[in-house]
XYZ file of C-alpha atoms in Angstrom:
399
model
C 229.058 105.639 68.493
C 228.496 107.534 65.202
C 230.042 104.511 63.224
C 229.450 100.792 64.044
C 229.141 97.669 61.880
C 225.964 95.766 61.550
C 225.441 94.469 58.051
C 227.016 94.173 54.646
C 228.011 96.809 52.375
C 228.461 99.215 49.465
C 231.033 100.099 46.759
C 232.622 102.509 44.185
C 230.907 103.338 40.979
C 231.073 105.382 37.657
C 228.759 107.958 36.476
C 228.159 107.185 32.773
C 228.422 109.581 29.993
C 225.307 110.248 27.801
C 224.785 107.764 24.902
C 222.382 107.800 22.092
C 219.308 105.920 23.377
C 218.861 103.673 20.330
C 222.342 102.376 20.177
C 223.302 98.901 21.371
C 227.035 98.106 21.729
C 228.551 94.866 20.659
C 230.930 93.343 23.199
C 232.222 89.720 23.052
C 232.421 89.771 26.896
C 228.393 89.575 27.014
C 225.964 87.122 25.592
C 223.915 89.972 24.142
C 224.683 93.387 22.776
C 224.769 96.054 25.539
C 221.669 98.306 25.596
C 223.253 101.653 26.096
C 220.006 103.366 26.654
C 219.749 101.790 30.122
C 223.089 103.134 31.123
C 222.409 106.856 30.065
C 221.209 109.183 32.707
C 217.455 110.035 32.714
C 218.180 113.660 32.124
C 220.221 113.034 29.033
C 217.570 110.865 27.257
C 215.424 112.522 24.607
C 211.687 113.446 25.771
C 210.286 110.471 23.872
C 212.552 108.041 25.594
C 211.782 109.536 28.905
C 207.989 109.307 28.146
C 208.267 105.695 27.205
C 210.333 104.723 30.271
C 207.771 106.565 32.528
C 204.428 105.710 30.898
C 204.971 102.194 29.667
C 207.576 100.943 32.251
C 206.733 102.781 35.216
C 210.217 104.474 35.879
C 210.701 107.762 37.410
C 214.055 109.645 37.199
C 215.243 108.241 40.580
C 214.551 104.645 39.732
C 215.905 104.913 36.271
C 219.186 106.484 37.440
C 219.764 103.615 40.051
C 220.113 100.212 38.491
C 217.939 97.511 40.172
C 215.613 99.952 42.105
C 212.594 99.869 39.872
C 210.069 97.127 40.580
C 209.894 96.216 36.867
C 213.538 95.119 37.031
C 212.728 92.318 39.347
C 210.749 90.699 36.613
C 211.980 88.756 33.518
C 210.636 89.342 29.913
C 208.034 86.765 30.260
C 206.620 88.315 33.442
C 206.062 91.736 31.646
C 202.588 92.742 30.518
C 202.166 93.212 26.789
C 202.305 96.958 27.200
C 205.474 96.753 29.078
C 207.029 94.592 26.521
C 206.009 97.113 23.931
C 207.611 99.831 25.747
C 210.829 97.785 26.304
C 210.889 97.124 22.474
C 210.486 100.785 21.772
C 213.540 101.338 23.944
C 215.433 98.785 21.958
C 215.308 95.779 24.324
C 214.787 92.330 23.265
C 213.878 89.360 25.495
C 217.540 88.501 25.665
C 218.741 91.945 26.598
C 216.144 92.476 29.047
C 216.526 89.237 30.838
C 220.304 89.551 30.958
C 221.123 93.352 31.265
C 218.113 94.410 33.344
C 216.908 91.314 35.249
C 220.173 89.217 35.265
C 217.927 86.109 35.009
C 216.898 86.709 38.616
C 213.245 86.029 37.690
C 214.117 82.458 36.774
C 214.238 79.110 38.681
C 217.381 77.264 39.114
C 216.507 74.806 36.420
C 215.579 77.510 34.070
C 218.804 79.035 34.604
C 220.338 75.952 33.258
C 218.153 76.050 30.213
C 219.223 79.619 29.533
C 222.912 78.852 30.039
C 223.095 81.212 33.047
C 223.351 78.584 35.830
C 227.104 78.007 35.237
C 227.809 81.654 35.473
C 226.098 81.942 38.959
C 228.097 78.857 39.943
C 231.283 80.691 38.978
C 230.080 83.384 41.430
C 229.684 80.752 44.223
C 225.891 80.168 43.884
C 224.300 76.732 44.570
C 220.827 75.751 44.251
C 220.408 75.970 47.958
C 221.641 79.677 47.758
C 219.242 80.272 44.897
C 216.129 78.771 46.696
C 216.946 80.476 50.023
C 217.683 77.237 51.788
C 221.439 77.632 52.377
C 222.629 79.085 55.778
C 225.112 81.314 54.150
C 225.411 83.591 51.179
C 227.877 83.384 48.255
C 231.040 85.013 48.987
C 230.995 87.277 45.825
C 227.825 88.893 47.247
C 230.236 90.960 49.554
C 232.743 92.178 46.916
C 233.151 95.052 44.720
C 233.882 94.503 41.117
C 237.567 95.119 41.734
C 237.635 92.362 44.252
C 236.394 89.689 41.874
C 238.890 87.491 40.317
C 239.331 87.274 36.515
C 237.212 84.112 36.453
C 234.475 85.681 38.616
C 234.265 88.603 36.328
C 233.994 86.378 33.393
C 231.098 84.777 35.054
C 229.474 88.119 35.926
C 229.777 89.050 32.249
C 227.926 86.036 31.305
C 225.167 87.312 33.451
C 225.529 90.938 31.706
C 227.180 92.447 34.651
C 230.225 94.759 34.379
C 231.792 97.110 36.693
C 229.193 99.957 36.352
C 226.089 97.782 37.045
C 227.800 95.427 39.413
C 228.870 98.455 41.559
C 225.394 99.929 41.217
C 226.196 103.150 39.417
C 224.538 106.382 40.652
C 223.660 108.329 37.355
C 222.077 111.255 39.470
C 223.761 114.666 38.840
C 225.422 116.005 41.938
C 226.718 119.591 41.955
C 227.560 119.603 45.645
C 230.775 118.473 47.460
C 228.919 115.734 49.146
C 229.413 112.130 47.792
C 225.716 112.035 46.593
C 222.885 114.601 45.973
C 221.967 116.250 49.295
C 218.328 115.117 50.325
C 217.099 118.548 51.274
C 213.672 117.363 51.992
C 214.940 115.444 54.998
C 216.191 118.597 56.484
C 212.845 120.048 57.068
C 211.314 120.056 60.544
C 208.202 117.761 60.985
C 205.704 120.432 61.383
C 206.955 121.868 58.108
C 206.220 118.589 56.139
C 202.942 118.359 54.170
C 200.331 115.770 55.188
C 201.354 113.169 52.694
C 205.042 113.269 53.590
C 204.019 113.100 57.356
C 201.917 110.035 56.543
C 204.534 108.267 54.606
C 207.251 109.017 57.230
C 205.035 108.151 60.202
C 202.788 105.429 58.897
C 205.397 103.469 56.865
C 208.793 104.276 58.516
C 207.464 104.668 62.010
C 208.917 108.236 62.552
C 207.556 110.345 65.258
C 207.910 114.135 65.377
C 210.817 113.761 67.854
C 212.469 111.096 65.787
C 212.215 113.135 62.540
C 213.552 116.127 64.110
C 216.655 114.444 65.662
C 218.441 112.562 62.931
C 219.772 109.286 63.946
C 217.465 108.377 66.682
C 215.011 106.396 64.635
C 215.698 102.595 64.443
C 215.060 102.794 60.668
C 218.164 104.871 60.186
C 220.187 102.112 61.645
C 219.581 100.009 58.647
C 221.145 100.217 55.078
C 218.556 101.037 52.325
C 218.602 97.461 51.065
C 218.170 96.131 54.650
C 214.889 97.957 55.074
C 211.856 95.682 54.555
C 209.959 96.071 51.284
C 207.423 98.572 52.407
C 210.004 100.592 54.148
C 212.089 100.779 51.014
C 209.113 101.882 49.024
C 208.271 104.587 51.597
C 211.885 105.779 51.316
C 211.637 105.927 47.593
C 208.406 108.029 47.926
C 210.191 110.411 50.138
C 212.950 110.664 47.688
C 215.653 108.467 48.798
C 217.548 105.634 47.157
C 220.344 103.394 48.139
C 223.180 105.946 47.899
C 221.409 108.998 49.406
C 220.014 106.777 52.380
C 223.188 104.881 53.197
C 225.177 108.055 53.267
C 222.992 110.693 54.722
C 220.912 108.478 56.902
C 223.122 105.484 57.893
C 226.550 107.039 57.237
C 227.731 103.653 56.388
C 227.412 102.496 60.034
C 225.972 99.234 59.005
C 228.669 98.054 56.771
C 231.269 95.386 57.087
C 234.882 96.448 57.456
C 235.883 94.413 54.350
C 233.449 96.478 52.378
C 235.347 99.695 52.577
C 237.683 100.558 49.665
C 239.100 103.506 48.073
C 237.931 106.951 49.270
C 235.328 105.496 51.683
C 238.135 103.333 53.476
C 240.298 106.491 53.595
C 237.447 108.444 55.296
C 236.869 105.606 57.832
C 240.641 105.264 58.720
C 241.085 109.089 58.771
C 238.570 109.173 61.508
C 240.656 106.744 63.543
C 238.843 103.608 62.972
C 240.540 100.145 62.449
C 238.963 96.702 61.696
C 239.160 95.602 65.536
C 237.326 98.789 66.618
C 234.805 98.319 63.844
C 233.736 94.913 64.854
C 230.531 94.367 66.955
C 232.508 92.947 69.782
C 234.607 96.022 70.279
C 233.868 98.440 73.038
C 236.511 101.053 71.864
C 236.057 103.828 69.531
C 238.602 106.485 68.153
C 239.022 109.948 69.552
C 237.100 111.435 66.757
C 233.966 110.206 68.104
C 234.088 112.243 71.170
C 234.937 115.384 69.350
C 232.516 118.125 68.284
C 232.730 119.267 64.687
C 234.719 122.398 65.433
C 237.296 120.137 67.150
C 237.864 117.877 64.261
C 240.948 118.480 62.114
C 240.556 119.658 58.378
C 241.310 116.129 57.422
C 238.731 114.515 59.903
C 236.182 116.985 58.583
C 236.871 115.858 55.055
C 236.465 112.191 56.156
C 233.196 113.016 57.820
C 231.979 114.794 54.720
C 232.673 111.742 52.646
C 230.339 109.952 55.142
C 227.676 112.523 54.512
C 228.020 114.309 57.837
C 228.039 118.157 58.270
C 228.417 120.181 61.463
C 224.877 120.145 62.498
C 224.396 116.386 62.092
C 227.700 115.519 63.677
C 226.953 117.642 66.651
C 223.558 116.093 66.943
C 221.586 119.318 66.801
C 217.755 118.900 66.116
C 216.518 120.266 62.684
C 214.382 122.892 64.532
C 217.694 124.670 65.525
C 219.016 125.157 62.224
C 215.879 125.734 60.102
C 214.815 129.145 58.896
C 211.090 128.985 59.095
C 210.556 132.336 57.403
C 212.740 131.438 54.431
C 211.623 127.897 54.420
C 214.962 126.249 54.229
C 217.714 124.884 56.387
C 220.538 127.210 57.344
C 223.176 124.447 57.586
C 224.093 123.534 54.137
C 223.142 124.097 50.523
C 223.022 121.671 47.548
C 225.575 123.696 45.469
C 227.475 125.764 48.049
C 231.243 126.091 47.872
C 233.441 123.686 49.920
C 234.062 125.086 53.431
C 237.641 126.198 53.756
C 238.210 124.056 56.861
C 237.562 120.801 54.977
C 240.573 119.317 53.358
C 239.723 116.859 50.646
C 243.353 116.436 49.843
C 243.219 113.216 51.778
C 241.582 111.725 48.549
C 244.234 112.799 46.253
C 245.346 109.121 45.457
C 242.016 107.439 45.563
C 239.792 110.144 43.959
C 236.582 111.307 45.647
C 233.096 110.641 44.655
C 232.442 112.235 41.301
C 236.114 112.876 40.605
C 239.117 110.976 39.639
C 242.519 111.070 41.556
C 244.322 114.317 41.134
C 241.369 116.551 40.694
C 239.871 116.783 44.206
C 240.870 120.401 45.139
C 238.454 122.868 46.614
C 237.927 124.553 43.115
C 236.430 121.400 41.731
C 233.607 121.869 44.162
C 232.800 125.447 43.625
C 231.389 124.920 40.234
C 227.576 125.382 39.925
C 227.134 122.475 37.739
C 229.156 119.163 37.694
C 226.641 117.130 35.902
C 228.275 117.689 32.507
C 231.217 115.545 33.479
C 231.327 112.575 31.170
C 232.967 110.175 33.521
C 233.143 110.356 37.430
C 234.913 107.960 39.562
C 234.464 106.283 42.942
C 230.825 106.604 43.820
C 229.851 104.575 46.862
C 226.949 102.272 46.336
C 225.363 98.974 47.306
C 226.352 95.884 45.514
C 222.907 94.164 45.457
C 219.179 93.934 45.793
C 217.720 92.418 48.956
C 215.184 90.416 47.180
C 217.246 89.544 44.168
C 220.070 87.237 43.171
C 223.368 88.102 41.618
C 224.307 91.233 43.681
C 224.725 92.048 47.378
C 222.590 90.149 50.028
C 222.029 91.978 53.347
C 221.412 89.872 56.309
């Protein structure tokens, strides 16, 4: 089956507008003023700010544009080197804003959380000391919820840890001119023998790809996992290749490894349009919808739109090896482009009420996706993402 449930999940998100890097915004919801620099896309930062983020804090554009992805964000202020703290200060961070908005107190012990006044907020989200110290047999129920699924009291507790809708739902701040939900990882659609030696070493040595697995998408066991369910070395390798949570889960896993309860908004519309229901989606089910047996050309325009939302395109849906749709002379795949117009036989109107990744409800027509640059939009709705970090607390724990 192209879609099956194995592990927890993802969510919707908002691409934030550019804000001046030095500004912090007061908000009574949070214990500290919000450092807007951290919620500004990398490409909209001034060059000085970009250099500080890269040289002193070790960010690259990919890790800056995806909250919780950078290694440094796993560490609290006291765990930073003096050079790193200097860089954070230059960006406008203080010990409090770093620990709360960047680390969410995840680098602290349970007793230290109490000292910081953060323990009660985690308790409000269902955490106990056993959960925090990895001795519990379950995970807090809020780990599998989007912001919109939290109660008002849970949202207040999350605010106390400097979470709000955008960073709880793991905003994707990367520009995306395509009609796919997230930027197309074109590098993944090159045949094995067209990869350079470094890429082959990363893919083969760290992700256990063989040439046959690489050239036939969906055949490697690593692609059966969500990004955050990869082990640490595999995630680092995926990042080295150019992936992050959104692009891996959509283009590699196609959300196969999510629980049914995780599907909301446009993602749920897509799953249901392809004929899935909760009973079919369960691991115990041996049935699948008719769409699973169809070739791309036999899908309806609505089913093609649904498949597109799950980052399928014709060649991938039809299980064609990359070598059959790669132009070796031109050095590019012949299946899809990063900024091409929406094919006429894909009907995105199925997302009229929910909106579609990158666009709010009522603006999902084909004309929207023929523009050459959508990155200037100040706000974009419903971007599917993972709610948490595998090795951290206060977000989405994959098991």
